[in-house]
Amino acid sequence: MTTSVEAGVEAPKPPAFIDIKPRRGQNGWLSQHVGTAALGGFLGYILGHWLGNFIGSSYPYIANSGQNSLAVLLALLFMVVGWLLGIGALNHPIAKILGREAKGEVEYTGWTRYFRYNLDHKVVGIQYVVGVLIFFFTGGLLAMAIRTELLNPTVHVFSADTYIKIVSEHGTIMMMMASSVVVGPLGNYFVPLMIGSRRMAFPRIEAFSLWTFIAGYFVIFSALAYGGFPTGWTGYAPLQTQAGPGMVSYLFGFAVISVGMMTAGFNLAVTIINYRAPGMTWSRVPVFVWSIIATAALLTLASPVLTAAGLFGLLDKTAQTSFYVTEHGGSSYLWQNLFWFFGHPEVYIMALPGFGIVGEIIPVFTRKPLFAYRIAAAGMIGVALLSFFVWQHHLFQSGIDPDMRPLFMLTTELISIPTGFIFLVGMGTLYRAKIRYEVPMLFCMAVYFNFLIGGISGVFLSDVPVNVTVHGGFFVLSHFHYTIMGGLIFAFFGGLYFWLPKMTGRTMNKKLGLWHFWTMFGFFNLTFFPMFIIGLLGQPRRVFSYARNLQTLNEFSSIAAFFLGASFLIFVANLMWSQFIAPEKAPANPWDSLGLEWQTATPIPHYNFERIPVIMTDPYHYSEVGAPALADFGNGPPVHASSAVAAAIEPEQ
Amino acid sequence: MSSTNTNPSQEHHLRRIVVIWVALSVVCDLLYWIFIGPHVPPGRMTSTATANQFDFNVLMVIALPVMIGVWEWLAFAALMWNSKRADMPESVGGPAAAGNRRTEVSWIVVTTVVVLFLAVYGTIELYSGAGSGSGEGPNPILQPAGAMKAETAALSGSGSWAPYTNAVLPVQVIAQQWKFTYRYPTFGGFESPYLILPVNTEIAFNVTSLDVIHSFWAYQLEVKADANPLQNNVAFTKTGQLGTFEVRCSELCGIWHGAMFNKGKVLSESAFMAWATSTESKNAANTKLLPPFAWSYVPDANGAAGGFYPDGNVTPYSPVEIYGSKQPS
Amino acid sequence: MSDAFKAADKIRISDTPEEREFELRAHIGAIWSGGRLFIGMYTFLLASLVFSYFYLRSSNNGILWRPNHVTAPTAYGWTIYTLTLLAASMAIFGQARLRRGNVSEWQAAIWVGVVAALFALFMQIWEFTAVPFYPGSSGYASTFIGYSVMNILTIFIVAYWLETTVARSHWLVKEFRGVEIQFSKHPSAQSFRANVASMTYFMGFVALSSTLLFAMFYLL
């Protein structure tokens, strides 16, 4: 064994992960940026469409569409590949074939870096903020269209065909957005800062997830150009098989998004496991990081099932297999099982990060330690584990094996135990605290208010006898809007108000923020609470006409929904005003938080921490006399830590 | 919890919260049970509607105290523990505020007990309610007495139903884009665009589809069962009141999903018998043209997977051969 | 926004040796846990296929799970399976040689593996021309097509991972100029060895999973 050979080596090049001196990227127009990505996508689309028509020329065209599914699929596939090639996502994977290793992260400067394949997790976080907001507002506009149609049971604004397209696009876009809405922006931005890391484990994979996510937006939106798809976001099978080429956009779009979800979750999970600063034991990890690692586990393990389900659907559409065609040896239940096996973990992908944000913000404004920290972490892990065992509650009325129902009723109701932990944690932290009601805190209180309704209505849905009344109606629609929008989206906006001062160095206007909060909170409840009653009174989901006696409630809900939509205009106005028009410099730690992410300078230096901090304790020692210092930011890891490192490096030798 | 808080107005919060919570919960539960519960949809037209309405109310009576408790706590936080209150002392941190074993354990125990109770209660209600009106697939394990016999007889064409005999009436619901048709196997297998049912009778709904997945939702009857192509999804209920009811499709089935609804009627047993026999004889000529009664029907080449083979092959098998094995024995 | 950030960009950081060691350990750990997590991810992908196979097999809708027990061409199946197994075992046995210090034997083994995987990839695609049934003619036929597509992906990943690793090793050997990369404590060498270890572990997973899938689709 030769251990001291380095002495004789002529200075080998430092590898990527040590080369932390950033190199200047080329900022010229000829380098790769979003423009070349668009060009690549465009060329790829044309090439793929031609190729599809070439090899699939003998395939029957889809009736009344003049389209060949294979051409549509290959066009979209090549579009995504061209997009990724154009942005530069595939430069490194291709260079690796020649044995080249990365030369360190290219650091772009100036505003154009937000339009490039940037590996800095802080830039990716901000790119994700813009991405999810575009997703969210697109889906929101479609929601406005739905509520416009439902103003009147008999007078129709849209044709039945257009209406079902709008409903399907709304559902799908919102689901795609919601699965990344916190993990993408806040997870990517703050997880390294919270665990005291200077970087992500796999920055290329992190950037890859962002650009696939954006490609997914174009793919799912292309459905409208192909005549839409009539299946809603669940894409149930015989209807899926029957549908036109827009269905290909749906299936492929979900497959693309699922790749983005997998990669994002993969990178975050590995980062949290390995890049925690010295001293950051699992009992000192911030609760937001706990929520992100639970979510990341779900993202990495549940999304492949969606990829597979989408692949089978695409094969049904193009290679004319019969996975979901009961008449030909397939089964329409297969799609339902695969889809919901992904779909229910997905629901918790859309809930857990919200819990994490709330758990992070409430201690700051109550000036109290997080109550029962271990219970919070256990609750998140428990929810993540149980969420793999509940999927058949979506199939209670579908004619599955009836023996399964008591079992899935039990598992579904069991999952409310760990969910209840989150309430215990929140309520315990509020107890006898001197609470400052800043805008982020108000959003957190609203999360508890809304999620309570959403969660309790979930118990009704899990009960098979009551499920007969509420399944497939507006009751369940209202239920999941209360959990996803009332929970996650409220938490997301709370998180934005809370962390934007750190992300951009500019604080949000409080007055506009309060206006935004109260209008959003009020009109959200006015929009969706009547829908519980509408559902109980017998209105199924996704209908364009309904019983006349429900008109008043529907009108009420619609008008509230328009105001709810308008409340986001206040947010946009606030964002524009506070960030661009009249920016106000934020102090480094405006909320006086103990969180590690607030302890760095604002703006955050490229490598986050001048020295890798050594963590002394958990970040929740509020109002504690003689509390230990959070971390040692001074001199890097103390000697004892690094000698442990040296011993751990090559254990097999 | 910490005892360093000495402000008199902030003391005894816990006791006050509990008293208010108990009082509010009792009042709200009683108000709900007396004034709202009996009117909760879908009413009491059938056995399953009555039973499921009762279940809904039981869940609501359990849920209301939980919701009141959390909301009351939030209201306390907003009003009493607000930094804007002049008499509000500073927050107290330290290990006492970071957790309390007794609180945590009792929270876990209470939620677990409630949740397990709900699961057990739901299961008992599901079993005692013969499936509670939900679709149970082709081989229902939960069914009223005599249902299996009536179903088997109906398929072989030897089934019969007469008023005031407590016999189970099998009805087939055939969903297609975008309407429901109903077949009465005990009356020669005639088809009707309206669902007419006798009162005080156990009905066995056999739901199937000719194309995509629909869901048969007889709202006031409290029956919901997905209609799957090539599958028989069975649900049971017992009618108890005369009147009309609505039938809606509650699973997205394409463009005109929103228009897929119609009305049905529960008649007295003798009136139903009169309607059924007269319709049977009136429709006899048409019924002969229908495919023989079966639990499901293979779609023709225009169905959901119509023309799926590139060579235009149609189904290379016979329905009897296939569905014989899937019928309830 | 740019001005504020330009100031931040100017900050340059020099690492302390402890920090370098910490980052190195984290990096090695990331390769280790990333490799395992990738296997978990891939397991769920393949499990969807296995679930579909047994779900359709047990429901046997329209007695069309597998009329006349149609089977995909077994000659192709055996060839692809053997080649995949060869590629995987080359990585596994090659690593034993690398541990003993023989880089060139490891390189030779991996290149054999790459060639085997590429040939398997070709055969897997070419098999589509020899399949004796319509994709939609039965449940088995459908799952078989799904399996073929997934197997193309699997073999592609195998070939790509083997090829990039061995190509990297040639550069490393050149850069190290005679210093043995299999023993060196230099970060590049450690990172390389961690990658080899993760890759070998994945190849073991591929050997197991492709055995299972091969048995399901060709033998059962």
PDB file of C-alpha atoms in Angstrom, chain B residues 81-203:
ATOM      1  CA  TRP B  81     -51.205  35.944  23.653  1.00  0.00           C
ATOM      2  CA  ASN B  82     -50.744  38.901  21.381  1.00  0.00           C
ATOM      3  CA  SER B  83     -47.685  41.094  21.676  1.00  0.00           C
ATOM      4  CA  LYS B  84     -49.965  44.121  21.234  1.00  0.00           C
ATOM      5  CA  ARG B  85     -51.572  43.466  24.618  1.00  0.00           C
ATOM      6  CA  ALA B  86     -50.003  45.735  27.183  1.00  0.00           C
ATOM      7  CA  ASP B  87     -50.168  43.157  29.956  1.00  0.00           C
ATOM      8  CA  MET B  88     -48.587  40.389  27.920  1.00  0.00           C
ATOM      9  CA  PRO B  89     -45.358  39.202  29.533  1.00  0.00           C
ATOM     10  CA  GLU B  90     -42.372  38.115  27.491  1.00  0.00           C
ATOM     11  CA  SER B  91     -42.281  34.577  26.151  1.00  0.00           C
ATOM     12  CA  VAL B  92     -40.501  32.070  28.323  1.00  0.00           C
ATOM     13  CA  GLY B  93     -38.167  29.621  26.666  1.00  0.00           C
ATOM     14  CA  GLY B  94     -36.053  26.870  28.020  1.00  0.00           C
ATOM     15  CA  PRO B  95     -36.564  23.130  28.266  1.00  0.00           C
ATOM     16  CA  ALA B  96     -39.950  23.458  29.943  1.00  0.00           C
ATOM     17  CA  ALA B  97     -41.339  25.241  26.905  1.00  0.00           C
ATOM     18  CA  ALA B  98     -39.654  22.899  24.428  1.00  0.00           C
ATOM     19  CA  GLY B  99     -41.717  19.906  25.329  1.00  0.00           C
ATOM     20  CA  ASN B 100     -43.835  18.340  27.976  1.00  0.00           C
ATOM     21  CA  ARG B 101     -43.870  14.619  28.153  1.00  0.00           C
ATOM     22  CA  ARG B 102     -47.293  14.310  29.714  1.00  0.00           C
ATOM     23  CA  THR B 103     -48.897  16.545  27.099  1.00  0.00           C
ATOM     24  CA  GLU B 104     -47.195  14.717  24.262  1.00  0.00           C
ATOM     25  CA  VAL B 105     -48.087  11.248  25.473  1.00  0.00           C
ATOM     26  CA  SER B 106     -51.674  12.136  26.210  1.00  0.00           C
ATOM     27  CA  TRP B 107     -52.040  13.802  22.788  1.00  0.00           C
ATOM     28  CA  ILE B 108     -50.755  10.667  21.074  1.00  0.00           C
ATOM     29  CA  VAL B 109     -52.948   8.389  23.179  1.00  0.00           C
ATOM     30  CA  VAL B 110     -56.084  10.441  22.628  1.00  0.00           C
ATOM     31  CA  THR B 111     -55.627  10.802  18.875  1.00  0.00           C
ATOM     32  CA  THR B 112     -54.831   7.106  18.537  1.00  0.00           C
ATOM     33  CA  VAL B 113     -57.894   6.089  20.493  1.00  0.00           C
ATOM     34  CA  VAL B 114     -60.156   8.367  18.467  1.00  0.00           C
ATOM     35  CA  VAL B 115     -58.678   7.209  15.171  1.00  0.00           C
ATOM     36  CA  LEU B 116     -58.888   3.524  16.024  1.00  0.00           C
ATOM     37  CA  PHE B 117     -62.446   3.996  17.213  1.00  0.00           C
ATOM     38  CA  LEU B 118     -63.334   5.619  13.907  1.00  0.00           C
ATOM     39  CA  ALA B 119     -61.744   2.819  11.913  1.00  0.00           C
ATOM     40  CA  VAL B 120     -63.497   0.124  13.922  1.00  0.00           C
ATOM     41  CA  TYR B 121     -66.792   1.985  13.852  1.00  0.00           C
ATOM     42  CA  GLY B 122     -66.539   2.531  10.105  1.00  0.00           C
ATOM     43  CA  THR B 123     -65.825  -1.146   9.537  1.00  0.00           C
ATOM     44  CA  ILE B 124     -68.739  -2.245  11.690  1.00  0.00           C
ATOM     45  CA  GLU B 125     -71.076   0.134   9.882  1.00  0.00           C
ATOM     46  CA  LEU B 126     -69.780  -1.044   6.511  1.00  0.00           C
ATOM     47  CA  TYR B 127     -70.407  -4.683   7.392  1.00  0.00           C
ATOM     48  CA  SER B 128     -73.737  -4.179   9.079  1.00  0.00           C
ATOM     49  CA  GLY B 129     -74.920  -1.946   6.255  1.00  0.00           C
ATOM     50  CA  ALA B 130     -74.276  -4.620   3.602  1.00  0.00           C
ATOM     51  CA  GLY B 131     -71.640  -2.481   1.936  1.00  0.00           C
ATOM     52  CA  SER B 132     -73.349   0.829   2.734  1.00  0.00           C
ATOM     53  CA  GLY B 133     -74.449   1.346  -0.843  1.00  0.00           C
ATOM     54  CA  SER B 134     -70.962   1.472  -2.265  1.00  0.00           C
ATOM     55  CA  GLY B 135     -69.734  -0.493  -5.248  1.00  0.00           C
ATOM     56  CA  GLU B 136     -68.281  -3.792  -4.120  1.00  0.00           C
ATOM     57  CA  GLY B 137     -67.002  -5.237  -7.349  1.00  0.00           C
ATOM     58  CA  PRO B 138     -68.194  -8.399  -9.049  1.00  0.00           C
ATOM     59  CA  ASN B 139     -68.040 -10.611  -5.969  1.00  0.00           C
ATOM     60  CA  PRO B 140     -69.576  -8.666  -3.116  1.00  0.00           C
ATOM     61  CA  ILE B 141     -68.761 -10.087   0.281  1.00  0.00           C
ATOM     62  CA  LEU B 142     -71.248  -7.908   2.079  1.00  0.00           C
ATOM     63  CA  GLN B 143     -74.785  -8.423   0.921  1.00  0.00           C
ATOM     64  CA  PRO B 144     -78.338  -8.683   2.221  1.00  0.00           C
ATOM     65  CA  ALA B 145     -79.977 -12.081   2.633  1.00  0.00           C
ATOM     66  CA  GLY B 146     -81.174 -13.623  -0.584  1.00  0.00           C
ATOM     67  CA  ALA B 147     -79.177 -11.325  -2.819  1.00  0.00           C
ATOM     68  CA  MET B 148     -76.866 -14.001  -4.158  1.00  0.00           C
ATOM     69  CA  LYS B 149     -79.776 -16.254  -5.026  1.00  0.00           C
ATOM     70  CA  ALA B 150     -81.666 -13.497  -6.808  1.00  0.00           C
ATOM     71  CA  GLU B 151     -78.587 -12.473  -8.747  1.00  0.00           C
ATOM     72  CA  THR B 152     -77.805 -15.984  -9.901  1.00  0.00           C
ATOM     73  CA  ALA B 153     -81.401 -16.601 -10.885  1.00  0.00           C
ATOM     74  CA  ALA B 154     -81.510 -13.324 -12.791  1.00  0.00           C
ATOM     75  CA  LEU B 155     -78.526 -14.257 -14.891  1.00  0.00           C
ATOM     76  CA  SER B 156     -79.930 -17.616 -15.868  1.00  0.00           C
ATOM     77  CA  GLY B 157     -83.208 -15.953 -16.815  1.00  0.00           C
ATOM     78  CA  SER B 158     -85.208 -17.772 -14.147  1.00  0.00           C
ATOM     79  CA  GLY B 159     -85.405 -14.871 -11.708  1.00  0.00           C
ATOM     80  CA  SER B 160     -88.680 -13.410 -10.660  1.00  0.00           C
ATOM     81  CA  TRP B 161     -89.858 -10.672  -8.411  1.00  0.00           C
ATOM     82  CA  ALA B 162     -93.297 -10.144  -6.933  1.00  0.00           C
ATOM     83  CA  PRO B 163     -94.568  -7.439  -4.598  1.00  0.00           C
ATOM     84  CA  TYR B 164     -94.756  -8.023  -0.837  1.00  0.00           C
ATOM     85  CA  THR B 165     -92.476 -11.064  -0.912  1.00  0.00           C
ATOM     86  CA  ASN B 166     -89.315  -9.395   0.435  1.00  0.00           C
ATOM     87  CA  ALA B 167     -87.533 -10.650  -2.662  1.00  0.00           C
ATOM     88  CA  VAL B 168     -84.358  -8.862  -3.784  1.00  0.00           C
ATOM     89  CA  LEU B 169     -84.783  -6.993  -7.048  1.00  0.00           C
ATOM     90  CA  PRO B 170     -81.708  -7.087  -9.301  1.00  0.00           C
ATOM     91  CA  VAL B 171     -81.394  -4.061 -11.556  1.00  0.00           C
ATOM     92  CA  GLN B 172     -78.658  -3.555 -14.067  1.00  0.00           C
ATOM     93  CA  VAL B 173     -77.284  -0.087 -14.621  1.00  0.00           C
ATOM     94  CA  ILE B 174     -75.620   0.280 -17.999  1.00  0.00           C
ATOM     95  CA  ALA B 175     -73.589   3.448 -18.314  1.00  0.00           C
ATOM     96  CA  GLN B 176     -72.323   4.777 -21.585  1.00  0.00           C
ATOM     97  CA  GLN B 177     -71.237   8.124 -22.928  1.00  0.00           C
ATOM     98  CA  TRP B 178     -73.362   9.945 -21.853  1.00  0.00           C
ATOM     99  CA  LYS B 179     -76.425   8.297 -20.405  1.00  0.00           C
ATOM    100  CA  PHE B 180     -77.647   5.585 -18.087  1.00  0.00           C
ATOM    101  CA  THR B 181     -79.916   2.750 -19.140  1.00  0.00           C
ATOM    102  CA  TYR B 182     -81.504   0.312 -16.735  1.00  0.00           C
ATOM    103  CA  ARG B 183     -82.214  -3.340 -17.380  1.00  0.00           C
ATOM    104  CA  TYR B 184     -84.617  -5.452 -15.356  1.00  0.00           C
ATOM    105  CA  PRO B 185     -83.530  -9.102 -15.675  1.00  0.00           C
ATOM    106  CA  THR B 186     -86.459 -10.387 -13.634  1.00  0.00           C
ATOM    107  CA  PHE B 187     -88.863  -8.879 -16.159  1.00  0.00           C
ATOM    108  CA  GLY B 188     -87.583 -10.424 -19.326  1.00  0.00           C
ATOM    109  CA  GLY B 189     -84.544  -8.187 -19.432  1.00  0.00           C
ATOM    110  CA  PHE B 190     -86.253  -5.099 -20.831  1.00  0.00           C
ATOM    111  CA  GLU B 191     -84.417  -1.803 -20.927  1.00  0.00           C
ATOM    112  CA  SER B 192     -85.654   1.476 -19.569  1.00  0.00           C
ATOM    113  CA  PRO B 193     -84.209   4.967 -19.755  1.00  0.00           C
ATOM    114  CA  TYR B 194     -85.677   5.685 -16.299  1.00  0.00           C
ATOM    115  CA  LEU B 195     -84.844   4.027 -13.049  1.00  0.00           C
ATOM    116  CA  ILE B 196     -88.117   2.959 -11.447  1.00  0.00           C
ATOM    117  CA  LEU B 197     -87.932   1.074  -8.180  1.00  0.00           C
ATOM    118  CA  PRO B 198     -90.386  -0.474  -5.728  1.00  0.00           C
ATOM    119  CA  VAL B 199     -90.491   0.730  -2.159  1.00  0.00           C
ATOM    120  CA  ASN B 200     -89.460  -1.420   0.853  1.00  0.00           C
ATOM    121  CA  THR B 201     -87.375  -3.644  -1.365  1.00  0.00           C
ATOM    122  CA  GLU B 202     -83.740  -4.666  -1.331  1.00  0.00           C
ATOM    123  CA  ILE B 203     -82.267  -3.583  -4.651  1.00  0.00           C
TER     124      ILE B 203
END
